[in-house]
mmCIF file of C-alpha atoms in Angstrom:
data_model
loop_
_atom_site.group_PDB
_atom_site.id
_atom_site.type_symbol
_atom_site.label_atom_id
_atom_site.label_comp_id
_atom_site.label_asym_id
_atom_site.label_seq_id
_atom_site.Cartn_x
_atom_site.Cartn_y
_atom_site.Cartn_z
ATOM 1 C CA MET A 4 91.792 116.595 58.983
ATOM 2 C CA LYS A 5 90.660 117.465 61.405
ATOM 3 C CA LYS A 6 86.869 116.696 63.053
ATOM 4 C CA ARG A 7 85.378 117.150 65.782
ATOM 5 C CA VAL A 8 81.493 116.057 66.939
ATOM 6 C CA LEU A 9 79.119 118.614 67.895
ATOM 7 C CA LEU A 10 75.185 117.413 68.587
ATOM 8 C CA LEU A 11 71.930 117.867 67.202
ATOM 9 C CA SER A 12 69.595 117.960 69.727
ATOM 10 C CA LEU A 13 66.109 118.218 67.803
ATOM 11 C CA ALA A 14 63.051 118.077 69.936
ATOM 12 C CA ALA A 15 60.036 117.104 67.819
ATOM 13 C CA ALA A 16 57.516 118.868 69.487
ATOM 14 C CA LEU A 17 54.350 117.796 67.128
ATOM 15 C CA VAL A 18 50.454 118.701 67.135
ATOM 16 C CA LYS A 19 48.679 115.363 66.300
ATOM 17 C CA GLY A 20 46.771 116.278 62.907
ATOM 18 C CA PHE A 21 43.222 115.191 63.178
ATOM 19 C CA THR A 22 39.611 114.982 61.640
ATOM 20 C CA VAL A 23 36.777 116.569 61.195
ATOM 21 C CA THR A 24 33.518 114.893 60.459
ATOM 22 C CA SER A 25 30.673 116.852 60.188
ATOM 23 C CA CYS A 26 26.684 115.522 60.871
ATOM 24 C CA SER A 27 24.681 118.225 59.563
ATOM 25 C CA SER A 28 23.031 117.717 57.230
ATOM 26 C CA ASP A 29 23.754 121.047 55.476
ATOM 27 C CA ASP A 30 27.809 119.294 54.954
ATOM 28 C CA ASP A 31 28.860 116.525 53.194
ATOM 29 C CA PHE A 32 29.234 113.888 54.921
ATOM 30 C CA GLY A 33 33.316 112.183 55.523
ATOM 31 C CA VAL A 34 34.769 115.347 54.634
ATOM 32 C CA THR A 35 38.399 115.615 56.729
ATOM 33 C CA ALA A 36 40.353 118.328 57.387
ATOM 34 C CA LYS A 37 44.488 117.758 58.125
ATOM 35 C CA GLN A 38 46.268 120.167 60.244
ATOM 36 C CA ASN A 39 49.687 120.707 60.202
ATOM 37 C CA GLY A 40 52.091 119.577 63.363
ATOM 38 C CA LYS A 41 55.066 121.540 64.573
ATOM 39 C CA LEU A 42 57.957 120.006 64.310
ATOM 40 C CA ALA A 43 60.881 122.109 66.577
ATOM 41 C CA LEU A 44 64.296 121.960 66.014
ATOM 42 C CA LYS A 45 66.901 123.024 68.994
ATOM 43 C CA PHE A 46 70.492 122.940 68.070
ATOM 44 C CA THR A 47 73.706 122.412 70.621
ATOM 45 C CA GLY A 48 76.852 121.790 70.544
ATOM 46 C CA GLU A 49 79.785 121.328 72.055
ATOM 47 C CA GLY A 50 82.174 123.775 72.271
ATOM 48 C CA VAL A 51 80.941 126.121 69.695
ATOM 49 C CA THR A 52 81.035 129.691 70.243
ATOM 50 C CA GLU A 53 78.727 130.738 68.070
ATOM 51 C CA PHE A 54 76.941 129.342 65.231
ATOM 52 C CA LYS A 55 76.982 131.059 62.156
ATOM 53 C CA GLY A 56 73.787 130.012 60.712
ATOM 54 C CA ILE A 57 72.662 126.049 59.787
ATOM 55 C CA THR A 58 70.214 125.528 57.164
ATOM 56 C CA VAL A 59 67.339 122.912 57.677
ATOM 57 C CA GLU A 60 65.897 120.537 55.106
ATOM 58 C CA VAL A 61 63.052 118.682 56.070
ATOM 59 C CA MET A 62 61.722 116.693 53.189
ATOM 60 C CA GLU A 63 59.063 114.066 53.081
ATOM 61 C CA LEU A 64 59.855 111.171 51.691
ATOM 62 C CA ASN A 65 56.755 109.764 50.310
ATOM 63 C CA THR A 66 55.976 113.201 47.935
ATOM 64 C CA GLY A 67 58.970 114.721 48.021
ATOM 65 C CA ASN A 68 58.180 117.789 49.172
ATOM 66 C CA ILE A 69 60.736 119.390 51.046
ATOM 67 C CA VAL A 70 60.853 122.501 53.184
ATOM 68 C CA VAL A 71 63.775 124.645 53.505
ATOM 69 C CA GLU A 72 65.376 127.282 56.244
ATOM 70 C CA THR A 73 68.025 128.899 57.256
ATOM 71 C CA LEU A 74 68.697 130.033 60.977
ATOM 72 C CA LYS A 75 69.758 133.590 61.737
ATOM 73 C CA PRO A 76 73.715 134.010 63.690
ATOM 74 C CA GLY A 77 73.204 133.865 67.484
ATOM 75 C CA GLU A 78 69.554 130.900 66.554
ATOM 76 C CA THR A 79 69.798 127.493 67.645
ATOM 77 C CA THR A 80 65.905 126.880 67.190
ATOM 78 C CA PHE A 81 63.396 126.288 64.795
ATOM 79 C CA THR A 82 60.151 125.283 64.339
ATOM 80 C CA PHE A 83 58.253 123.947 61.309
ATOM 81 C CA ASP A 84 54.318 124.026 60.460
ATOM 82 C CA ILE A 85 54.743 119.775 58.522
ATOM 83 C CA PRO A 86 51.571 118.027 58.189
ATOM 84 C CA TYR A 87 51.967 113.967 58.982
ATOM 85 C CA GLY A 88 54.820 111.393 57.169
ATOM 86 C CA SER A 89 58.786 110.106 56.536
ATOM 87 C CA TYR A 90 60.741 112.833 57.006
ATOM 88 C CA LYS A 91 64.373 113.279 56.910
ATOM 89 C CA ILE A 92 66.032 116.414 58.153
ATOM 90 C CA THR A 93 69.499 117.328 57.164
ATOM 91 C CA ALA A 94 71.362 119.701 58.314
ATOM 92 C CA ASN A 95 74.517 121.933 56.923
ATOM 93 C CA GLY A 96 76.146 125.431 58.484
ATOM 94 C CA ALA A 97 79.429 126.578 59.880
ATOM 95 C CA VAL A 98 80.283 127.089 63.829
ATOM 96 C CA ILE A 99 82.620 129.021 65.562
ATOM 97 C CA ILE A 100 84.979 126.077 67.443
ATOM 98 C CA ALA A 101 87.537 127.558 69.483
ATOM 99 C CA ASN A 102 87.871 130.941 67.144
ATOM 100 C CA GLU A 103 88.098 128.179 63.904
ATOM 101 C CA GLU A 104 85.217 128.171 62.170
ATOM 102 C CA PHE A 105 84.133 125.008 61.118
ATOM 103 C CA ARG A 106 81.775 123.212 58.615
ATOM 104 C CA ALA A 107 78.794 121.255 60.585
ATOM 105 C CA THR A 108 76.688 118.561 58.974
ATOM 106 C CA GLY A 109 73.862 116.661 60.307
ATOM 107 C CA VAL A 110 71.226 113.951 59.004
ATOM 108 C CA GLY A 111 68.137 112.501 60.585
ATOM 109 C CA GLN A 112 64.819 110.214 59.897
ATOM 110 C CA THR A 113 61.582 109.881 61.679
ATOM 111 C CA ASP A 114 58.500 108.929 61.028
ATOM 112 C CA LEU A 115 55.466 112.179 62.485
ATOM 113 C CA ALA A 116 53.044 109.386 63.787
ATOM 114 C CA SER A 117 52.127 110.728 67.721
ATOM 115 C CA ALA A 118 51.910 113.636 68.844
ATOM 116 C CA THR A 119 55.259 114.053 70.653
ATOM 117 C CA GLN A 120 58.064 113.398 68.863
ATOM 118 C CA SER A 121 62.038 113.974 69.711
ATOM 119 C CA LEU A 122 65.417 112.828 67.991
ATOM 120 C CA THR A 123 68.644 113.892 68.441
ATOM 121 C CA ILE A 124 71.012 113.764 65.309
ATOM 122 C CA PRO A 125 75.022 113.421 65.688
ATOM 123 C CA LEU A 126 76.219 116.844 64.409
ATOM 124 C CA HIS A 127 79.803 116.158 62.943
ATOM 125 C CA ALA A 128 82.067 119.574 62.887
ATOM 126 C CA GLN A 129 84.466 119.446 60.135
ATOM 127 C CA LYS A 130 87.264 122.261 59.198
ATOM 128 C CA PHE A 131 86.523 123.511 55.890
ATOM 129 C CA HIS A 132 88.648 121.400 52.615
ATOM 130 C CA GLU A 133 92.417 122.235 53.059
ATOM 131 C CA ASP A 134 93.037 119.846 50.449
ATOM 132 C CA PHE A 135 91.617 118.328 46.641
ATOM 133 C CA ILE A 136 87.800 118.250 45.966
ATOM 134 C CA ILE A 137 86.292 115.933 43.541
ATOM 135 C CA GLU A 138 84.903 118.279 40.930
ATOM 136 C CA GLU A 139 83.639 115.973 38.454
ATOM 137 C CA VAL A 140 83.126 112.067 37.548
ATOM 138 C CA PHE A 141 82.092 110.994 34.072
ATOM 139 C CA PHE A 142 80.937 107.116 34.770
ATOM 140 C CA THR A 143 77.764 106.382 31.996
ATOM 141 C CA GLY A 144 80.021 105.907 29.068
ATOM 142 C CA VAL A 145 79.269 107.361 25.675
ATOM 143 C CA ARG A 146 77.171 104.899 23.374
ATOM 144 C CA THR A 147 78.216 104.520 19.262
ATOM 145 C CA PRO A 148 76.915 106.293 16.515
ATOM 146 C CA ASP A 149 75.109 102.999 15.934
ATOM 147 C CA ASN A 150 73.643 102.700 19.514
ATOM 148 C CA LYS A 151 76.592 100.500 21.090
ATOM 149 C CA ASN A 152 77.995 100.334 24.295
ATOM 150 C CA TYR A 153 81.756 101.823 24.423
ATOM 151 C CA ASN A 154 83.083 100.485 27.709
ATOM 152 C CA SER A 155 86.202 103.496 28.096
ATOM 153 C CA SER A 156 86.680 107.507 28.123
ATOM 154 C CA ARG A 157 85.395 107.295 31.928
ATOM 155 C CA TYR A 158 87.505 109.701 34.034
ATOM 156 C CA PHE A 159 87.971 111.526 37.166
ATOM 157 C CA LYS A 160 88.410 114.826 37.372
ATOM 158 C CA ILE A 161 89.978 116.241 40.908
ATOM 159 C CA THR A 162 90.635 120.213 41.377
ATOM 160 C CA ASN A 163 92.701 121.611 43.886
ATOM 161 C CA ASN A 164 90.157 124.433 45.038
ATOM 162 C CA THR A 165 92.785 125.517 47.406
ATOM 163 C CA ASN A 166 95.119 128.327 47.272
ATOM 164 C CA LYS A 167 98.229 127.029 48.245
ATOM 165 C CA VAL A 168 100.128 124.342 45.947
ATOM 166 C CA LEU A 169 98.896 120.734 46.749
ATOM 167 C CA TYR A 170 100.371 117.157 45.084
ATOM 168 C CA ALA A 171 99.055 114.492 43.442
ATOM 169 C CA ASP A 172 101.368 112.246 44.854
ATOM 170 C CA GLN A 173 99.917 108.313 46.413
ATOM 171 C CA LEU A 174 96.446 109.989 46.236
ATOM 172 C CA ILE A 175 93.723 107.392 47.321
ATOM 173 C CA ILE A 176 90.460 106.946 44.823
ATOM 174 C CA ALA A 177 88.125 104.407 46.374
ATOM 175 C CA GLN A 178 84.345 103.424 44.880
ATOM 176 C CA SER A 179 82.570 101.945 48.101
ATOM 177 C CA GLU A 180 81.131 97.914 48.753
ATOM 178 C CA PHE A 181 77.262 98.871 48.865
ATOM 179 C CA LEU A 182 75.333 100.525 46.391
ATOM 180 C CA THR A 183 72.788 103.684 47.328
ATOM 181 C CA THR A 184 70.431 101.345 45.847
ATOM 182 C CA ASP A 185 70.667 98.480 47.976
ATOM 183 C CA ASP A 186 70.496 98.354 51.892
ATOM 184 C CA LYS A 187 72.113 95.029 52.262
ATOM 185 C CA ASN A 188 72.027 95.820 56.242
ATOM 186 C CA PRO A 189 75.093 94.339 57.321
ATOM 187 C CA THR A 190 76.406 93.345 60.785
ATOM 188 C CA PRO A 191 78.789 95.443 61.460
ATOM 189 C CA TYR A 192 78.546 98.606 59.758
ATOM 190 C CA ASN A 193 79.173 101.954 61.015
ATOM 191 C CA VAL A 194 79.545 105.379 57.945
ATOM 192 C CA ASN A 195 80.351 107.383 60.790
ATOM 193 C CA MET A 196 83.561 105.796 61.523
ATOM 194 C CA SER A 197 84.609 104.288 57.870
ATOM 195 C CA PHE A 198 84.347 103.826 53.841
ATOM 196 C CA ALA A 199 84.054 99.972 53.197
ATOM 197 C CA VAL A 200 85.237 99.744 49.563
ATOM 198 C CA LYS A 201 84.807 97.391 46.652
ATOM 199 C CA GLY A 202 87.444 98.889 45.205
ATOM 200 C CA VAL A 203 90.869 101.153 45.573
ATOM 201 C CA MET A 204 92.857 102.711 43.656
ATOM 202 C CA VAL A 205 96.154 104.595 44.171
ATOM 203 C CA LEU A 206 97.913 107.502 42.596
ATOM 204 C CA PRO A 207 101.619 107.170 42.122
ATOM 205 C CA GLY A 208 105.138 109.516 43.248
ATOM 206 C CA THR A 209 106.946 110.152 46.248
ATOM 207 C CA GLY A 210 106.139 113.354 47.365
ATOM 208 C CA THR A 211 106.107 116.029 45.317
ATOM 209 C CA GLN A 212 106.859 115.130 42.042
ATOM 210 C CA TYR A 213 103.139 115.792 40.671
ATOM 211 C CA PRO A 214 102.741 119.018 41.838
ATOM 212 C CA VAL A 215 98.202 120.854 40.847
ATOM 213 C CA GLN A 216 98.274 124.515 41.356
ATOM 214 C CA PRO A 217 95.642 125.898 42.899
ATOM 215 C CA GLY A 218 92.660 126.133 40.945
ATOM 216 C CA ASP A 219 94.259 123.131 38.411
ATOM 217 C CA PHE A 220 93.288 119.944 38.143
ATOM 218 C CA ILE A 221 94.132 116.047 36.962
ATOM 219 C CA VAL A 222 92.522 113.410 35.126
ATOM 220 C CA ILE A 223 92.527 109.932 36.350
ATOM 221 C CA ALA A 224 91.698 108.376 33.208
ATOM 222 C CA ASP A 225 90.363 104.350 32.249
ATOM 223 C CA ASN A 226 92.685 104.586 28.571
ATOM 224 C CA ALA A 227 94.366 107.486 28.111
ATOM 225 C CA ILE A 228 93.678 107.529 24.655
ATOM 226 C CA ASN A 229 92.118 109.666 21.806
ATOM 227 C CA HIS A 230 88.706 107.523 22.469
ATOM 228 C CA LYS A 231 87.137 109.693 19.123
ATOM 229 C CA GLU A 232 89.829 107.203 17.287
ATOM 230 C CA ASN A 233 87.491 104.674 17.610
ATOM 231 C CA THR A 234 83.821 106.376 18.292
ATOM 232 C CA SER A 235 83.291 109.932 17.209
ATOM 233 C CA THR A 236 80.642 110.585 20.457
ATOM 234 C CA ALA A 237 83.363 109.247 22.457
ATOM 235 C CA PHE A 238 86.431 111.624 24.419
ATOM 236 C CA ASP A 239 89.867 112.583 23.995
ATOM 237 C CA LEU A 240 91.621 111.723 26.847
ATOM 238 C CA HIS A 241 95.680 111.126 25.527
ATOM 239 C CA ASN A 242 96.758 113.751 27.933
ATOM 240 C CA ALA A 243 95.252 112.901 31.434
ATOM 241 C CA ASP A 244 97.526 112.738 33.876
ATOM 242 C CA PHE A 245 96.976 109.055 35.560
ATOM 243 C CA GLU A 246 94.869 105.992 34.165
ATOM 244 C CA PHE A 247 93.732 102.809 35.393
ATOM 245 C CA PRO A 248 95.576 99.862 34.793
ATOM 246 C CA SER A 249 93.355 97.341 33.523
ATOM 247 C CA THR A 250 94.401 93.750 32.052
ATOM 248 C CA ASN A 251 90.805 92.640 30.638
ATOM 249 C CA PRO A 252 91.055 92.329 26.798
ATOM 250 C CA SER A 253 86.960 92.701 27.236
ATOM 251 C CA LEU A 254 87.948 96.397 27.728
ATOM 252 C CA GLY A 255 89.745 96.827 25.068
ATOM 253 C CA GLN A 256 92.531 99.313 26.226
ATOM 254 C CA VAL A 257 95.738 100.030 25.370
ATOM 255 C CA ASP A 258 98.481 101.603 28.173
ATOM 256 C CA ASN A 259 99.518 104.341 26.663
ATOM 257 C CA PRO A 260 103.211 104.929 28.365
ATOM 258 C CA SER A 261 103.028 108.497 28.850
ATOM 259 C CA VAL A 262 100.719 108.142 30.780
ATOM 260 C CA PRO A 263 101.750 107.054 34.361
ATOM 261 C CA ASN A 264 99.169 103.947 35.874
ATOM 262 C CA ALA A 265 97.424 104.041 38.978
ATOM 263 C CA GLU A 266 98.211 101.326 41.346
ATOM 264 C CA VAL A 267 94.741 99.336 41.561
ATOM 265 C CA ILE A 268 95.488 97.930 45.339
ATOM 266 C CA TYR A 269 92.299 96.055 46.166
ATOM 267 C CA THR A 270 89.400 95.022 43.814
ATOM 268 C CA GLN A 271 86.529 92.693 44.099
ATOM 269 C CA MET A 272 86.668 92.467 40.273
ATOM 270 C CA GLY A 273 87.781 89.622 38.365
ATOM 271 C CA PHE A 274 91.043 91.055 36.851
ATOM 272 C CA SER A 275 93.788 92.158 39.842
ATOM 273 C CA ASP A 276 93.953 95.157 38.734
ATOM 274 C CA MET A 277 90.594 96.726 37.473
ATOM 275 C CA PHE A 278 88.794 99.074 38.828
ATOM 276 C CA PHE A 279 85.675 99.845 36.628
ATOM 277 C CA LEU A 280 82.537 102.064 37.482
ATOM 278 C CA HIS A 281 79.065 101.742 38.049
ATOM 279 C CA ASN A 282 77.265 103.205 34.223
ATOM 280 C CA ARG A 283 74.409 103.419 36.549
ATOM 281 C CA GLY A 284 75.892 105.280 38.865
ATOM 282 C CA PHE A 285 74.319 103.615 42.005
ATOM 283 C CA GLU A 286 77.963 104.034 43.758
ATOM 284 C CA SER A 287 79.532 106.504 45.647
ATOM 285 C CA TYR A 288 83.192 107.466 45.423
ATOM 286 C CA ALA A 289 85.862 108.815 47.685
ATOM 287 C CA ILE A 290 89.314 110.402 47.314
ATOM 288 C CA ALA A 291 91.911 110.192 50.836
ATOM 289 C CA ARG A 292 95.168 110.155 51.884
ATOM 290 C CA PHE A 293 97.571 107.832 54.098
ATOM 291 C CA PRO A 294 98.360 109.252 57.052
ATOM 292 C CA VAL A 295 101.490 109.193 58.554
ATOM 293 C CA GLY A 296 102.731 106.150 59.032
ATOM 294 C CA GLU A 297 100.617 104.329 57.493
ATOM 295 C CA ASN A 298 100.487 103.308 53.388
ATOM 296 C CA LYS A 299 99.548 100.615 51.103
ATOM 297 C CA ASP A 300 100.933 97.850 52.748
ATOM 298 C CA SER A 301 99.595 98.529 56.261
ATOM 299 C CA PHE A 302 96.461 99.607 55.220
ATOM 300 C CA LEU A 303 95.795 95.958 53.175
ATOM 301 C CA SER A 304 96.996 94.379 56.092
ATOM 302 C CA LYS A 305 95.377 96.377 59.080
ATOM 303 C CA TYR A 306 91.703 97.965 57.932
ATOM 304 C CA LYS A 307 90.305 94.605 56.723
ATOM 305 C CA TYR A 308 85.983 94.580 56.760
ATOM 306 C CA ASP A 309 84.780 91.664 57.295
ATOM 307 C CA TYR A 310 80.585 91.974 57.821
ATOM 308 C CA THR A 311 77.218 89.401 56.981
ATOM 309 C CA TYR A 312 74.259 90.120 55.550
ATOM 310 C CA VAL A 313 71.074 87.916 54.934
ATOM 311 C CA ASN A 314 70.679 86.746 51.418
ATOM 312 C CA SER A 315 66.895 86.881 49.678
ATOM 313 C CA ALA A 316 66.798 83.506 50.718
ATOM 314 C CA GLY A 317 67.537 83.645 53.744
ATOM 315 C CA VAL A 318 70.746 82.740 54.349
ATOM 316 C CA VAL A 319 73.263 84.247 56.380
ATOM 317 C CA LYS A 320 76.004 85.199 54.529
ATOM 318 C CA PRO A 321 79.580 86.281 55.269
ATOM 319 C CA VAL A 322 82.295 89.037 52.994
ATOM 320 C CA SER A 323 85.123 89.835 53.473
ATOM 321 C CA ALA A 324 86.388 94.076 52.180
ATOM 322 C CA TYR A 325 88.145 96.320 52.793
ATOM 323 C CA ALA A 326 87.407 100.216 55.294
ATOM 324 C CA ILE A 327 88.949 103.616 54.719
ATOM 325 C CA PRO A 328 88.791 105.467 58.384
ATOM 326 C CA ASN A 329 86.792 108.348 57.979
ATOM 327 C CA SER A 330 89.505 110.807 59.279
ATOM 328 C CA TRP A 331 91.603 109.531 55.594
ATOM 329 C CA ILE A 332 89.329 111.108 53.584
ATOM 330 C CA ILE A 333 89.433 114.441 52.208
ATOM 331 C CA ASP A 334 86.830 114.406 50.152
ATOM 332 C CA ALA A 335 83.408 111.852 48.585
ATOM 333 C CA GLU A 336 80.226 112.282 46.302
ATOM 334 C CA ASN A 337 77.113 109.476 46.681
ATOM 335 C CA ASN A 338 75.551 108.880 43.301
ATOM 336 C CA SER A 339 71.895 106.910 42.957
ATOM 337 C CA VAL A 340 68.286 107.720 40.343
ATOM 338 C CA PRO A 341 65.898 109.772 42.205
ATOM 339 C CA ILE A 342 64.149 106.432 42.066
ATOM 340 C CA GLU A 343 65.856 104.140 42.781
ATOM 341 C CA PHE A 344 67.963 105.558 45.878
ATOM 342 C CA ILE A 345 67.908 104.253 49.272
ATOM 343 C CA HIS A 346 70.631 105.610 51.231
ATOM 344 C CA ILE A 347 73.237 107.947 51.068
ATOM 345 C CA LEU A 348 76.916 105.633 51.671
ATOM 346 C CA THR A 349 78.885 108.309 53.754
ATOM 347 C CA SER A 350 78.769 110.272 56.961
ATOM 348 C CA ALA A 351 77.681 113.810 57.283
ATOM 349 C CA SER A 352 80.452 114.498 57.862
ATOM 350 C CA ILE A 353 82.132 114.056 54.410
ATOM 351 C CA ASP A 354 78.588 114.599 51.885
ATOM 352 C CA SER A 355 75.575 114.453 53.459
ATOM 353 C CA GLY A 356 73.665 114.225 50.242
ATOM 354 C CA TRP A 357 73.600 112.384 46.688
ATOM 355 C CA THR A 358 74.057 113.420 43.227
ATOM 356 C CA SER A 359 73.031 111.511 39.832
ATOM 357 C CA VAL A 360 73.197 111.110 35.758
ATOM 358 C CA GLY A 361 69.359 110.028 35.380
ATOM 359 C CA ALA A 362 66.041 109.509 36.612
ATOM 360 C CA THR A 363 65.617 106.061 37.063
ATOM 361 C CA ASN A 364 67.450 102.771 36.209
ATOM 362 C CA SER A 365 69.097 102.318 33.321
ATOM 363 C CA ASP A 366 68.171 105.143 31.645
ATOM 364 C CA ALA A 367 68.905 105.380 28.013
ATOM 365 C CA ASN A 368 69.385 108.857 28.308
ATOM 366 C CA ARG A 369 72.163 109.545 30.629
ATOM 367 C CA PHE A 370 75.408 108.770 28.073
ATOM 368 C CA GLY A 371 77.528 110.974 27.563
ATOM 369 C CA LYS A 372 76.538 112.740 30.551
ATOM 370 C CA SER A 373 78.175 113.131 33.986
ATOM 371 C CA VAL A 374 78.365 114.355 37.814
ATOM 372 C CA ARG A 375 79.968 117.795 38.108
ATOM 373 C CA ARG A 376 80.890 120.454 40.741
ATOM 374 C CA LYS A 377 78.891 123.678 40.508
ATOM 375 C CA VAL A 378 81.419 127.050 40.553
ATOM 376 C CA SER A 379 80.817 129.284 43.103
ATOM 377 C CA GLY A 380 83.076 131.980 42.291
ATOM 378 C CA ALA A 381 86.401 132.698 40.991
ATOM 379 C CA MET A 382 89.767 132.563 42.372
ATOM 380 C CA SER A 383 92.284 135.641 42.652
ATOM 381 C CA ASN A 384 94.409 133.877 39.356
ATOM 382 C CA GLY A 385 91.146 133.433 37.391
ATOM 383 C CA LYS A 386 90.778 129.752 38.274
ATOM 384 C CA ASN A 387 86.809 128.087 39.703
ATOM 385 C CA LEU A 388 86.722 128.523 43.080
ATOM 386 C CA TYR A 389 83.449 125.463 43.210
ATOM 387 C CA THR A 390 80.768 125.156 45.974
ATOM 388 C CA ASP A 391 81.255 122.469 49.360
ATOM 389 C CA THR A 392 79.144 122.567 51.410
ATOM 390 C CA ASN A 393 79.501 118.927 51.465
ATOM 391 C CA ASN A 394 76.598 117.807 50.518
ATOM 392 C CA SER A 395 76.545 116.476 46.969
ATOM 393 C CA SER A 396 72.408 117.492 46.562
ATOM 394 C CA ASN A 397 73.635 120.825 46.672
ATOM 395 C CA ASP A 398 77.097 120.713 44.830
ATOM 396 C CA PHE A 399 76.898 119.220 42.294
ATOM 397 C CA THR A 400 74.989 119.439 38.222
ATOM 398 C CA LYS A 401 73.394 116.602 37.689
ATOM 399 C CA ASP A 402 72.930 115.343 34.095
ATOM 400 C CA ALA A 403 75.453 117.375 33.073
ATOM 401 C CA VAL A 404 77.537 118.293 30.065
ATOM 402 C CA PRO A 405 80.993 116.306 30.539
ATOM 403 C CA SER A 406 83.863 119.063 30.682
ATOM 404 C CA LEU A 407 85.516 116.571 29.023
ATOM 405 C CA LYS A 408 84.192 116.611 26.032
ATOM 406 C CA ASN A 409 85.516 118.555 23.879
ATOM 407 C CA GLY A 410 89.631 117.083 24.875
ATOM 408 C CA ILE A 411 91.139 118.128 28.830
ATOM 409 C CA VAL A 412 92.164 122.070 28.185
ATOM 410 C CA HIS A 413 93.480 123.534 31.607
#
């Protein structure tokens, strides 16, 4: 995956809001008026010959108020009139470097509390996708008609969003070490370098065993069976392309011998081959490929991630996990819920936003729903073309009806 790093320089010139108090007997004493400040953003990028359009989202974190503006082609600056507050700034767009078009993304955060603020944000550029995307993740599970949890029928749906044949052989599927709802402040930690993981699966194949046509998809199911035979609310996944392996008897999973198993090469679960999705969606997922010269063995020997964090008792705790280099990652998506969200777990060049199922922690309405990528058009063969801006806030539909609710249909 070809990447370049640009610098997004944000010169924030803020005119401090002021308070006017009238002492006249004709006025109500203590009435205040507040002026907006001005946030001037400037974009620069080494090697950029053209800005094709950068969309800037400025969100006030306390109120959730959002202002969005798109620069016209050729523009490199924009000024926002905004009140005091704590702001997250997200930039997405396209630039031209050496006659090639790249996606450009960047994020930053600032508290507007002085007359003048300045902020510089790295804007990461990535060539438009030439590989698989995560089309859908169904992580919530279902409830049975008598309102009990059913712990199977979860899945990943991964799609070829290109105009060429792709191969699913040795594709990596990873889940995040950390949660989007909790910041442990680990040391060291750098999302611009790698994606920390607590579980890694690798699909089988020698290179060209599992072709996927343009616009088509593969399904990796936690258990590739017809779950409707167990409960009417679950899904028929018996003809999934791959399934999770698991020997955990509490899950009640029965291996489907006609469906190849993914290989769990690393997990923090109690069973060595267990890969289990967070049913409230507080984690992030990535798909990746081993570059030339790397494989599962070299990953396990070279890419260990040791970090420390301070627990609630004030004790420094050491932890050993693994991390996938960002250069291996071909797509990722972050999940959370609005009330609990703290941070994304990926570089902005990979995913600068997040999506969700449910509005609160343990939302009872989340069951039986998924996150699904939005359709932006159609390919020449009539298959869906999916939105892909490296921002899950824009790219995914929240609280979606699962696409495999009525079985797997290509």
